[in-house]
Coordinates of C-alpha atoms in Angstrom, one line a residue:
Chain A
M68 CA 0.0 0.0 0.0
L69 CA 2.8 2.4 0.9
R70 CA 4.6 1.6 -2.3
Y71 CA 1.4 2.1 -4.2
L72 CA 0.8 5.5 -2.7
S73 CA 4.4 6.6 -3.1
T74 CA 4.3 5.9 -6.9
R75 CA 1.1 7.9 -7.1
L76 CA 2.7 10.7 -5.1
V77 CA 5.7 10.8 -7.4
R78 CA 3.4 10.8 -10.4
A79 CA 1.4 13.7 -9.0
L80 CA 4.5 15.8 -8.4
L81 CA 5.7 15.0 -12.0
T82 CA 2.3 16.2 -13.3
I83 CA 2.7 19.5 -11.4
C84 CA 6.2 19.9 -12.8
F85 CA 4.9 19.1 -16.2
V86 CA 2.2 21.8 -16.0
V87 CA 4.7 24.4 -14.7
T88 CA 7.0 23.5 -17.6
F89 CA 4.1 23.7 -20.1
A90 CA 3.2 27.2 -18.8
F91 CA 6.8 28.3 -19.0
V92 CA 7.4 27.0 -22.5
I93 CA 4.2 28.5 -24.0
L94 CA 4.9 31.7 -22.2
R95 CA 8.3 31.9 -23.8
L96 CA 7.1 30.6 -27.2
S97 CA 4.3 33.2 -27.4
G98 CA 6.8 35.9 -27.9
D99 CA 8.8 38.4 -25.8
P100 CA 6.9 38.9 -22.6
A101 CA 8.4 42.4 -22.3
L102 CA 6.8 43.4 -25.6
L103 CA 3.5 41.7 -24.7
I104 CA 3.2 43.3 -21.3
L105 CA 4.6 46.7 -22.2
S106 CA 3.4 48.1 -25.5
P107 CA 5.8 47.5 -28.4
D108 CA 6.4 51.2 -28.8
A109 CA 7.5 51.7 -25.1
P110 CA 10.9 53.4 -24.8
P111 CA 13.8 50.9 -25.2
E112 CA 15.1 51.7 -21.7
A113 CA 11.8 50.7 -20.2
I114 CA 11.8 47.4 -22.1
E115 CA 15.4 46.8 -21.0
A116 CA 14.6 47.5 -17.4
F117 CA 11.6 45.2 -17.6
R118 CA 13.7 42.4 -19.0
K119 CA 16.2 42.8 -16.2
S120 CA 13.7 42.8 -13.5
W121 CA 12.0 39.7 -14.8
G122 CA 15.4 38.0 -15.5
L123 CA 14.7 37.8 -19.2
D124 CA 18.3 38.7 -20.1
R125 CA 19.6 35.6 -18.4
P126 CA 20.0 32.2 -20.1
L127 CA 16.9 30.2 -20.6
W128 CA 17.7 27.4 -18.2
E129 CA 18.4 30.0 -15.5
Q130 CA 15.0 31.7 -16.2
Y131 CA 13.4 28.3 -15.9
F132 CA 14.8 27.7 -12.4
H133 CA 13.9 31.2 -11.4
Y134 CA 10.4 30.6 -12.7
F135 CA 10.1 27.5 -10.6
A136 CA 11.4 29.3 -7.5
A137 CA 9.0 32.1 -7.9
I138 CA 6.1 29.8 -8.3
A139 CA 7.1 27.8 -5.2
E140 CA 7.0 31.1 -3.3
G141 CA 3.6 31.8 -4.5
N142 CA 4.7 34.7 -6.7
L143 CA 2.7 34.3 -9.8
G144 CA 3.0 37.7 -11.3
R145 CA 0.6 40.6 -11.4
S146 CA -2.5 41.0 -13.4
M147 CA -1.9 43.3 -16.4
R148 CA -5.2 45.0 -16.0
D149 CA -5.3 46.3 -12.5
G150 CA -1.8 45.4 -11.3
R151 CA -2.9 43.3 -8.4
P152 CA -1.3 40.0 -7.6
A153 CA -2.8 37.3 -9.9
L154 CA -3.1 34.8 -7.0
D155 CA -5.3 37.2 -5.0
L156 CA -7.5 37.8 -8.0
V157 CA -8.0 34.1 -8.5
L158 CA -8.5 33.3 -4.8
E159 CA -11.2 35.8 -4.3
R160 CA -13.2 34.3 -7.1
V161 CA -13.0 30.8 -5.8
P162 CA -15.9 31.0 -3.3
A163 CA -18.3 32.1 -5.9
T164 CA -17.4 29.2 -8.2
L165 CA -17.6 26.7 -5.3
A166 CA -21.1 28.1 -4.5
L167 CA -22.1 26.8 -7.9
T168 CA -20.1 23.7 -8.3
I169 CA -20.5 22.0 -4.9
P170 CA -24.4 22.0 -5.0
A171 CA -24.1 20.9 -8.6
L172 CA -21.8 18.1 -7.6
I173 CA -24.3 16.9 -4.9
L174 CA -27.0 17.1 -7.6
K175 CA -24.9 15.0 -10.0
I176 CA -24.1 12.3 -7.5
G177 CA -27.5 12.3 -5.9
I178 CA -29.3 11.8 -9.3
G179 CA -26.7 10.2 -11.5
I180 CA -25.5 7.3 -9.4
P181 CA -28.9 6.0 -8.2
A182 CA -30.3 6.5 -11.7
G183 CA -27.4 4.5 -13.2
I184 CA -27.8 1.7 -10.7
Y185 CA -31.5 1.5 -11.1
A186 CA -31.2 1.5 -14.9
A187 CA -28.7 -1.3 -14.8
L188 CA -30.8 -3.4 -12.5
N189 CA -33.8 -2.9 -14.7
R190 CA -32.0 -3.3 -18.0
N191 CA -34.1 -2.8 -21.1
K192 CA -37.2 -1.9 -19.1
L193 CA -38.9 1.5 -19.5
A194 CA -36.9 3.0 -16.6
D195 CA -33.7 2.0 -18.3
R196 CA -34.7 3.4 -21.6
L197 CA -35.8 6.7 -20.0
T198 CA -32.5 7.0 -18.1
M199 CA -30.5 6.4 -21.2
L200 CA -32.6 8.9 -23.1
F201 CA -31.9 11.5 -20.4
S202 CA -28.2 10.5 -20.5
V203 CA -27.9 10.8 -24.2
A204 CA -29.6 14.2 -24.0
G205 CA -27.1 15.3 -21.3
F206 CA -24.3 14.2 -23.5
T207 CA -25.4 15.9 -26.7
V208 CA -26.9 19.1 -25.4
P209 CA -24.1 21.6 -24.8
S210 CA -24.3 23.3 -21.4
F211 CA -24.5 26.7 -22.9
V212 CA -27.6 25.7 -25.0
L213 CA -29.2 24.1 -21.9
G214 CA -28.5 27.2 -19.9
L215 CA -29.9 29.5 -22.5
V216 CA -33.0 27.4 -23.0
L217 CA -33.5 27.5 -19.2
V218 CA -33.1 31.3 -19.3
L219 CA -35.6 31.5 -22.1
I220 CA -38.2 29.5 -20.3
F221 CA -37.8 30.5 -16.6
A222 CA -36.4 34.0 -16.9
V223 CA -37.7 35.4 -20.2
N224 CA -41.1 33.7 -20.6
L225 CA -42.2 32.8 -17.1
G226 CA -40.2 35.5 -15.3
W227 CA -39.7 33.3 -12.2
L228 CA -36.0 33.4 -11.9
P229 CA -33.3 35.9 -12.7
S230 CA -31.3 35.3 -15.9
G231 CA -27.9 36.2 -14.6
G232 CA -25.9 37.8 -11.9
S233 CA -25.2 36.6 -8.4
D234 CA -27.0 38.9 -6.0
S235 CA -28.8 36.2 -4.0
W236 CA -29.2 32.4 -3.8
V237 CA -32.0 32.6 -6.3
H238 CA -29.5 33.6 -9.0
G239 CA -27.7 30.3 -8.4
I240 CA -30.6 28.0 -9.2
L241 CA -30.5 28.0 -13.0
P242 CA -26.6 27.7 -13.2
I243 CA -26.7 24.8 -10.6
I244 CA -29.4 23.0 -12.5
T245 CA -27.5 23.5 -15.8
L246 CA -24.3 22.2 -14.3
G247 CA -25.9 19.4 -12.4
T248 CA -28.1 18.0 -15.2
A249 CA -25.2 17.5 -17.7
G250 CA -23.0 15.9 -15.0
A251 CA -25.8 13.7 -13.7
A252 CA -26.4 12.4 -17.2
V253 CA -22.7 11.5 -17.7
L254 CA -22.6 9.9 -14.3
A255 CA -25.8 7.9 -14.8
R256 CA -24.4 6.5 -18.1
F257 CA -21.1 5.6 -16.5
T258 CA -22.6 4.0 -13.4
R259 CA -25.0 2.0 -15.6
S260 CA -22.2 0.5 -17.7
A261 CA -20.0 -0.2 -14.7
M262 CA -22.9 -2.0 -13.0
L263 CA -23.8 -4.0 -16.1
E264 CA -20.2 -5.0 -16.5
V265 CA -20.1 -6.2 -12.9
L266 CA -23.5 -7.9 -13.1
G267 CA -22.2 -10.0 -15.9
Q268 CA -19.3 -11.4 -13.9
P269 CA -19.2 -15.0 -12.8
Y270 CA -19.0 -14.1 -9.1
I271 CA -22.4 -12.5 -9.3
R272 CA -23.8 -15.8 -10.7
T273 CA -22.1 -17.7 -8.0
A274 CA -23.5 -15.4 -5.3
S275 CA -27.1 -15.9 -6.6
A276 CA -26.5 -19.6 -7.2
K277 CA -25.6 -20.2 -3.6
G278 CA -29.0 -18.8 -2.7
L279 CA -28.2 -15.3 -1.6
A280 CA -31.1 -12.9 -1.8
W281 CA -30.8 -10.7 -4.8
R282 CA -30.7 -7.6 -2.6
R283 CA -27.7 -8.9 -0.8
V284 CA -26.0 -9.9 -4.1
V285 CA -26.4 -6.3 -5.3
V286 CA -25.5 -4.6 -2.1
D287 CA -22.5 -6.8 -1.1
H288 CA -21.1 -8.0 -4.4
A289 CA -22.2 -5.7 -7.3
L290 CA -22.1 -2.2 -5.8
P291 CA -18.6 -2.3 -4.2
N292 CA -17.1 -3.6 -7.5
A293 CA -19.0 -1.1 -9.6
A294 CA -17.9 1.7 -7.3
I295 CA -14.3 1.4 -8.5
P296 CA -14.7 2.9 -12.0
T297 CA -17.4 5.3 -10.7
V298 CA -15.1 6.8 -8.1
T299 CA -12.7 7.7 -10.9
I300 CA -15.2 9.8 -12.7
V301 CA -16.5 11.4 -9.5
G302 CA -12.8 12.2 -8.7
F303 CA -12.5 14.0 -12.0
M304 CA -15.6 15.9 -11.2
V305 CA -14.3 16.9 -7.8
G306 CA -11.0 17.9 -9.4
S307 CA -12.8 20.2 -11.8
L308 CA -14.8 21.9 -9.0
V309 CA -12.7 25.1 -9.4
A310 CA -12.7 25.3 -13.2
G311 CA -15.6 23.1 -14.3
A312 CA -18.0 26.0 -14.7
V313 CA -16.2 28.1 -17.3
V314 CA -19.1 28.0 -19.9
V315 CA -21.9 28.0 -17.4
E316 CA -20.5 31.0 -15.5
S317 CA -20.2 32.9 -18.7
V318 CA -23.8 32.1 -19.6
F319 CA -25.1 33.4 -16.3
S320 CA -22.6 36.2 -15.8
W321 CA -21.5 34.5 -12.6
P322 CA -18.4 36.2 -11.1
G323 CA -16.4 33.0 -10.6
V324 CA -13.0 31.7 -11.6
G325 CA -14.3 30.5 -15.0
R326 CA -15.6 34.0 -15.9
L327 CA -12.3 35.4 -14.8
L328 CA -10.5 32.9 -17.0
V329 CA -12.5 33.8 -20.1
V330 CA -12.0 37.5 -19.5
A331 CA -8.3 37.0 -18.9
V332 CA -7.9 35.0 -22.1
A333 CA -9.8 37.6 -24.1
N334 CA -7.5 40.3 -22.7
R335 CA -4.4 38.1 -22.9
D336 CA -3.8 38.7 -19.2
L337 CA -1.1 36.0 -19.0
A338 CA -0.4 36.1 -15.3
V339 CA -4.0 35.4 -14.4
V340 CA -4.3 32.6 -17.0
Q341 CA -1.2 31.0 -15.8
T342 CA -2.3 31.2 -12.2
I343 CA -5.6 29.5 -13.0
L344 CA -3.9 26.9 -15.1
L345 CA -1.6 26.0 -12.1
F346 CA -4.5 26.2 -9.7
V347 CA -6.6 23.8 -11.8
A348 CA -3.6 21.4 -12.1
L349 CA -3.1 21.4 -8.4
T350 CA -6.8 20.6 -7.6
M351 CA -6.9 17.9 -10.3
V352 CA -3.8 16.3 -8.9
C353 CA -5.1 16.4 -5.3
A354 CA -8.4 14.9 -6.5
N355 CA -6.6 12.2 -8.3
L356 CA -4.4 11.4 -5.3
T357 CA -7.5 11.2 -3.1
V358 CA -9.1 8.8 -5.6
D359 CA -6.0 6.7 -5.6
M360 CA -6.2 6.5 -1.8
L361 CA -9.9 5.6 -2.0
Y362 CA -9.1 2.8 -4.4
G363 CA -6.9 1.3 -1.7
W364 CA -9.9 1.5 0.7
I365 CA -12.5 0.2 -1.7
D366 CA -10.5 -2.5 -3.4
P367 CA -8.6 -4.7 -0.9
R368 CA -6.7 -6.3 -3.8
L369 CA -4.7 -3.1 -4.2
R370 CA -3.5 -3.1 -0.6
T371 CA -1.7 -6.4 -0.9
R372 CA -0.7 -6.5 -4.6
R373 CA 2.7 -5.2 -5.4
V374 CA 2.1 -2.4 -7.9
A375 CA 4.8 -2.3 -10.5
G376 CA 4.1 0.4 -13.0
A377 CA 0.4 -0.2 -12.8
G378 CA -1.8 2.6 -13.9
Chain B
M196 CA -21.2 -1.4 -22.4
A197 CA -22.3 2.1 -22.7
I198 CA -25.4 1.8 -24.9
T199 CA -27.0 5.1 -25.8
T200 CA -29.4 4.2 -28.6
G201 CA -31.2 1.5 -26.6
S202 CA -32.2 -0.1 -29.9
G203 CA -29.3 -2.0 -31.4
P204 CA -28.2 -5.0 -29.3
S205 CA -31.2 -4.8 -26.9
A206 CA -33.6 -5.9 -29.6
G207 CA -32.0 -9.3 -29.8
E208 CA -31.9 -9.7 -26.1
D209 CA -35.6 -8.9 -25.8
A210 CA -36.3 -11.7 -28.2
T211 CA -34.3 -14.2 -26.1
T212 CA -35.9 -13.3 -22.8
R213 CA -39.3 -13.5 -24.4
E214 CA -38.4 -16.9 -25.9
R215 CA -37.4 -18.2 -22.5
N216 CA -41.0 -18.1 -21.3
L217 CA -42.3 -19.9 -24.3
P218 CA -42.5 -23.7 -24.9
P219 CA -39.6 -24.9 -27.1
G220 CA -41.8 -25.6 -30.2
E221 CA -42.9 -22.1 -30.5
I222 CA -39.4 -20.6 -30.7
V223 CA -38.8 -22.0 -34.2
E224 CA -42.2 -20.8 -35.3
K225 CA -41.6 -17.4 -34.0
R226 CA -38.3 -17.1 -35.8
A227 CA -39.2 -18.6 -39.1
P228 CA -41.7 -16.0 -40.5
R229 CA -39.5 -13.1 -39.9
G230 CA -39.7 -11.1 -43.1
R231 CA -37.1 -9.3 -45.1
T232 CA -38.1 -5.9 -43.7
A233 CA -37.7 -7.1 -40.1
R234 CA -34.3 -8.4 -40.8
F235 CA -33.4 -5.2 -42.5
F236 CA -34.5 -3.1 -39.5
E237 CA -32.6 -5.4 -37.2
A238 CA -29.4 -4.7 -39.1
W239 CA -30.2 -1.1 -39.6
P240 CA -32.3 0.2 -36.7
P241 CA -34.6 3.1 -37.6
S242 CA -32.7 5.5 -35.3
V243 CA -29.5 4.7 -37.1
L244 CA -31.1 5.3 -40.5
L245 CA -32.5 8.6 -39.3
A246 CA -29.1 9.6 -37.9
L247 CA -27.3 8.6 -41.1
G248 CA -29.9 10.6 -43.1
W249 CA -29.2 13.7 -40.9
I250 CA -25.5 13.3 -41.2
L251 CA -25.7 13.0 -45.0
A252 CA -27.9 16.1 -45.1
M253 CA -25.3 18.0 -43.1
L254 CA -22.5 16.8 -45.4
F255 CA -24.6 17.8 -48.4
I256 CA -25.1 21.3 -46.9
A257 CA -21.4 21.6 -46.1
A258 CA -20.4 20.6 -49.6
F259 CA -22.9 22.8 -51.5
V260 CA -23.4 25.7 -49.2
E261 CA -22.6 28.3 -51.9
I262 CA -25.5 27.1 -54.0
L263 CA -27.9 26.5 -51.1
A264 CA -27.4 29.7 -49.2
A265 CA -29.5 32.5 -50.6
Y266 CA -27.3 35.2 -49.1
S267 CA -23.7 35.6 -48.2
Y268 CA -23.0 35.1 -44.5
T269 CA -21.9 38.8 -44.3
A270 CA -24.7 40.3 -46.4
M271 CA -26.7 42.8 -44.4
D272 CA -30.1 44.1 -44.9
L273 CA -30.4 46.9 -42.4
R274 CA -34.1 47.6 -43.2
A275 CA -35.0 44.0 -42.3
R276 CA -33.3 43.7 -38.9
L277 CA -34.5 41.1 -36.4
T278 CA -37.3 39.8 -38.7
P279 CA -38.9 36.7 -37.1
P280 CA -38.9 33.4 -38.9
V281 CA -42.0 32.6 -41.1
F282 CA -43.3 30.1 -38.5
W283 CA -42.8 32.6 -35.7
G284 CA -45.2 35.1 -37.1
G285 CA -42.8 36.6 -39.6
T286 CA -44.1 37.7 -43.0
D287 CA -40.9 38.0 -44.9
V288 CA -40.5 34.8 -47.0
R289 CA -37.1 35.9 -48.2
H290 CA -35.8 35.1 -44.7
L291 CA -37.2 31.7 -43.8
L292 CA -35.4 31.6 -40.4
G293 CA -35.6 35.3 -39.9
T294 CA -32.7 37.8 -39.6
D295 CA -30.3 38.9 -36.9
E296 CA -29.5 42.3 -35.5
L297 CA -27.7 43.4 -38.7
G298 CA -30.3 42.0 -41.0
R299 CA -28.2 39.1 -41.9
D300 CA -30.2 36.0 -43.1
V301 CA -30.1 33.5 -40.2
L302 CA -30.7 30.5 -42.6
S303 CA -27.7 31.4 -44.8
R304 CA -25.5 32.0 -41.8
L305 CA -26.6 28.7 -40.4
L306 CA -25.6 26.8 -43.5
Y307 CA -22.2 28.5 -43.6
S308 CA -21.8 27.8 -39.9
I309 CA -22.6 24.1 -40.4
R310 CA -19.7 23.9 -42.9
M311 CA -17.3 25.7 -40.6
S312 CA -18.1 23.6 -37.6
L313 CA -18.0 20.3 -39.5
L314 CA -14.7 21.3 -41.1
I315 CA -13.1 22.2 -37.8
A316 CA -14.4 19.1 -36.1
F317 CA -13.3 16.9 -39.0
F318 CA -9.7 18.2 -39.2
G319 CA -9.5 18.3 -35.4
T320 CA -10.5 14.7 -35.1
L321 CA -8.2 13.7 -38.0
I322 CA -5.2 15.4 -36.5
A323 CA -5.9 13.9 -33.0
A324 CA -6.3 10.4 -34.5
T325 CA -3.1 10.7 -36.5
L326 CA -1.1 12.2 -33.7
G327 CA -2.4 9.7 -31.1
T328 CA -2.0 6.7 -33.3
F329 CA 1.6 7.7 -34.2
L330 CA 2.6 8.2 -30.6
G331 CA 0.9 5.0 -29.5
I332 CA 2.7 3.0 -32.2
L333 CA 5.9 4.8 -31.3
A334 CA 5.5 3.7 -27.7
A335 CA 4.7 0.2 -28.7
H336 CA 7.7 -0.1 -31.0
F337 CA 10.4 1.4 -28.9
R338 CA 9.1 0.5 -25.4
G339 CA 11.6 1.7 -22.7
W340 CA 11.8 5.4 -22.0
V341 CA 9.9 6.4 -25.1
E342 CA 6.9 4.5 -23.9
D343 CA 7.3 6.0 -20.4
V344 CA 7.3 9.5 -21.8
V345 CA 4.3 8.8 -24.0
L346 CA 2.4 7.3 -21.1
M347 CA 3.2 10.3 -18.9
A348 CA 1.9 12.6 -21.6
I349 CA -1.2 10.5 -21.8
D350 CA -1.7 10.7 -18.1
F351 CA -1.2 14.4 -18.1
Q352 CA -3.6 15.0 -20.9
A353 CA -6.2 12.8 -19.4
S354 CA -5.9 14.4 -16.0
M355 CA -6.4 18.0 -17.1
P356 CA -9.7 19.4 -18.3
F357 CA -9.0 20.1 -22.0
L358 CA -11.0 23.3 -22.0
I359 CA -8.6 24.9 -19.6
I360 CA -5.5 23.9 -21.6
A361 CA -7.2 25.2 -24.8
L362 CA -8.0 28.5 -23.1
A363 CA -4.5 28.9 -21.9
V364 CA -3.0 28.2 -25.3
L365 CA -5.5 30.7 -26.9
A366 CA -4.4 33.3 -24.3
F367 CA -0.8 32.8 -25.0
F368 CA -0.8 32.6 -28.7
G369 CA -3.8 34.6 -29.7
N370 CA -6.3 33.2 -32.2
S371 CA -6.3 32.3 -35.8
L372 CA -8.3 29.7 -37.7
I373 CA -5.3 27.5 -38.4
L374 CA -4.1 27.6 -34.7
F375 CA -7.6 26.9 -33.6
I376 CA -7.9 23.8 -35.8
C377 CA -4.5 22.5 -34.6
L378 CA -5.7 23.1 -31.0
M379 CA -8.8 21.0 -31.7
G380 CA -6.3 18.4 -33.0
F381 CA -4.9 18.1 -29.5
H382 CA -8.2 17.2 -28.0
G383 CA -8.5 13.5 -27.2
W384 CA -5.3 12.3 -28.9
E385 CA -4.5 10.4 -25.7
R386 CA -7.4 8.0 -26.3
Y387 CA -6.1 7.0 -29.8
A388 CA -2.6 6.7 -28.3
R389 CA -3.8 4.4 -25.5
I390 CA -5.8 2.2 -27.9
S391 CA -3.2 2.0 -30.7
R392 CA -0.4 1.3 -28.2
G393 CA -2.3 -1.6 -26.7
L394 CA -3.4 -3.0 -30.0
A395 CA 0.1 -2.6 -31.6
I396 CA 1.7 -4.4 -28.6
S397 CA -0.6 -7.3 -28.9
A398 CA -0.3 -7.3 -32.7
N399 CA 3.4 -7.4 -32.4
E400 CA 3.1 -10.6 -30.5
Q401 CA 1.0 -12.2 -33.2
G402 CA 2.2 -14.4 -36.0
Y403 CA 1.6 -12.2 -38.9
A404 CA 3.7 -9.3 -37.7
G405 CA 6.5 -11.6 -36.8
A406 CA 6.3 -13.3 -40.2
V407 CA 6.7 -10.0 -42.0
R408 CA 9.5 -9.0 -39.7
Q409 CA 11.3 -12.3 -40.5
L410 CA 11.0 -11.6 -44.2
G411 CA 13.0 -8.4 -43.5
A412 CA 10.4 -5.8 -43.8
P413 CA 11.3 -2.4 -42.3
A414 CA 9.4 -1.2 -39.2
W415 CA 7.3 1.4 -41.1
R416 CA 6.1 -1.3 -43.5
I417 CA 5.1 -3.6 -40.7
Y418 CA 3.1 -0.9 -39.0
G419 CA 1.8 0.9 -42.0
R420 CA 0.9 -2.0 -44.2
H421 CA 0.1 -4.8 -41.7
I422 CA -0.6 -3.7 -38.2
L423 CA -2.5 -0.4 -39.0
P424 CA -5.1 -2.0 -41.3
N425 CA -5.7 -4.6 -38.6
I426 CA -6.4 -2.0 -35.9
A427 CA -8.1 0.5 -38.2
S428 CA -11.7 -0.5 -37.4
T429 CA -11.2 0.2 -33.7
L430 CA -9.6 3.5 -34.4
I431 CA -12.4 4.5 -36.8
V432 CA -15.0 3.7 -34.2
S433 CA -13.1 5.9 -31.6
M434 CA -12.9 8.7 -34.2
T435 CA -16.7 8.6 -34.7
L436 CA -17.3 8.6 -31.0
A437 CA -14.8 11.5 -30.5
F438 CA -16.3 13.6 -33.4
P439 CA -19.3 15.0 -31.5
E440 CA -17.1 15.9 -28.5
T441 CA -14.9 18.0 -30.9
I442 CA -18.0 19.7 -32.3
L443 CA -19.1 20.5 -28.7
L444 CA -15.7 21.8 -27.7
E445 CA -15.5 24.0 -30.8
S446 CA -18.9 25.4 -30.3
G447 CA -18.2 25.9 -26.6
L448 CA -15.1 27.9 -27.3
S449 CA -16.7 29.8 -30.1
F450 CA -19.7 30.5 -27.8
L451 CA -17.2 32.1 -25.3
G452 CA -16.0 34.3 -28.2
L453 CA -12.6 32.6 -28.1
G454 CA -13.0 30.2 -31.0
V455 CA -14.0 31.1 -34.5
Q456 CA -13.7 34.9 -34.9
P457 CA -16.2 37.1 -36.7
P458 CA -16.8 37.8 -39.6
L459 CA -16.4 34.0 -39.9
T460 CA -19.3 32.1 -38.4
S461 CA -19.7 28.8 -36.7
L462 CA -22.6 27.2 -34.8
G463 CA -21.2 28.1 -31.4
N464 CA -20.4 31.6 -32.5
M465 CA -24.0 32.1 -33.6
V466 CA -25.3 30.9 -30.3
G467 CA -22.9 33.2 -28.6
Y468 CA -24.1 36.4 -30.2
G469 CA -27.7 35.2 -30.4
R470 CA -27.6 35.2 -26.6
E471 CA -27.5 39.0 -26.6
Y472 CA -30.9 39.0 -28.3
I473 CA -32.5 36.2 -26.3
T474 CA -35.4 38.3 -25.3
R475 CA -36.1 40.0 -28.6
A476 CA -35.0 37.4 -31.2
P477 CA -34.5 34.0 -29.6
W478 CA -34.5 32.3 -33.1
I479 CA -30.9 33.5 -33.7
M480 CA -29.8 31.3 -30.8
L481 CA -32.3 28.5 -31.2
A482 CA -31.6 27.6 -34.8
P483 CA -27.9 26.8 -34.4
S484 CA -28.6 25.1 -31.0
V485 CA -31.0 22.6 -32.7
I486 CA -28.4 21.8 -35.4
I487 CA -25.7 21.2 -32.8
I488 CA -27.9 18.9 -30.7
L489 CA -29.2 16.9 -33.7
T490 CA -25.8 16.6 -35.3
T491 CA -23.9 15.4 -32.2
L492 CA -26.8 13.1 -31.4
S493 CA -26.8 11.6 -34.9
I494 CA -23.1 11.0 -34.9
S495 CA -23.1 9.4 -31.4
I496 CA -25.9 7.1 -32.5
V497 CA -24.0 6.0 -35.6
G498 CA -20.8 5.7 -33.5
D499 CA -22.4 3.5 -30.9
W500 CA -24.0 1.4 -33.7
L501 CA -20.6 1.1 -35.5
R502 CA -18.9 0.1 -32.3
D503 CA -21.5 -2.7 -31.7
R504 CA -21.1 -3.9 -35.2
L505 CA -17.4 -3.5 -35.8
D506 CA -15.7 -3.7 -32.5
P507 CA -17.4 -5.3 -29.6
T508 CA -14.2 -5.0 -27.5
L509 CA -14.4 -1.2 -27.3
K510 CA -16.3 0.1 -24.4

């Protein structure tokens, strides 16, 4: 188990390094940051001074190490637009995003997993067909279309709910439903196929052949085994809590991290984009690590098996 | 077993479960009189036929948009701004789907958008498949550190939400159509890499690859002429399943105003600016939305059906 976890931890650290390198490389590839941040017709002395202060006049490998060191200290540069530290800008948007994504996640898990299990247990019956129909719709209807259609119905035509903004909890209802529906559909489809896969296994037949009640077979044998792939996708959803609402936040003008990212990309505010990129990578890696630990808890085989390059 | 259509394989299973309750003699009788039409619809379920019809229609539009569209996608008619479609109480038959805020014909723009979105998704999927297959085969051929690097890149790509990576690249490099298509080509390459690596490794261990190698064929010939044709059906199925995702990604980015840039138009782009007029002219946004949904739905139905027919191993 310890060995298993340590390989995972090394992998997580490598991923972080990879993202930092990725950010560094595209930052340097995209042109001279001095010319990007200052205007091209700034006085040459100013450009020179900027280069010096950012260490751009030093060799590339030295810049690379400086970049790593700066990031480790939490120095991620300043926003070009208002000159505030990019990290502060991002952090102050996080609560707004979480206010959307956490209820949406609860909605996804609360609807998606039971629906998937129920559909698998009633395969090819009406409930299964309906669940699958819902899940196909969730997959093919883009979230911005769903969001806008909800706005059209509930805000424009019926006038029950506000169409955008974040003044009160009422404003959150439509974005949360939009986010939750799409995710629930994905999760239902995934859980269903995981359950069907497990239900076809010989040990399920053995369990029912030895006279176990079907209820016990499902609860004790099918569910724990189907949980393993489902946990992976839930982990991915948890990992994208911070940045999983880019499109929906834009639809509903919700002042979260996603909206900040879109505005920063449009303005080419590199420091902010880079901070969000790293932030997302960090949450994804943490979520993946948690999932890996959960595997060890759910799947006893992993605790004893020697893991050599598994993954 | 992710079945979305609910029609393909389940039809056969319904039959078996029904038969189980019948006395043995009747099974034969039930099977025998199945007509030609029934067999035809079992092989080609109606949902698949409809989906194929829709896809063909979209391809037709994409190919002949210059002839089909009554107006250019930039042609403005300022006196006929925000005309509603004819079935929405509009009276102007020149604009069947109405016009937008600049008096541009929504139907014509829609047709051009279909072509743009399909082209981007097509090239994006093609680039991703080529890149992924190449890297996968590279990993399978060299093993060792090359494989480790490819596997790490796969892990990285799979663990980051692609939308965020795409947005970061767009922020750093700015936007142009070519760059945007290349960016779409980075979406989902890891799936092809994973599949082709696995298949190439197992193909390498089979007799035919060994036989060609013994005959002295160079590596590119073994992979290009012998292994690739053998794994192609799996790759084509994955491409079909990935295609709708690429359409959705493109339309999402264009919706945010960060994908296809005006004056060019794409489906997501149309939804994006149609949103500004959602109270006064919802048809601008609804028309492309319907196309996006029906197209992605059709391609997924066909993809699932292809998978069940060609490649039962894929899940």
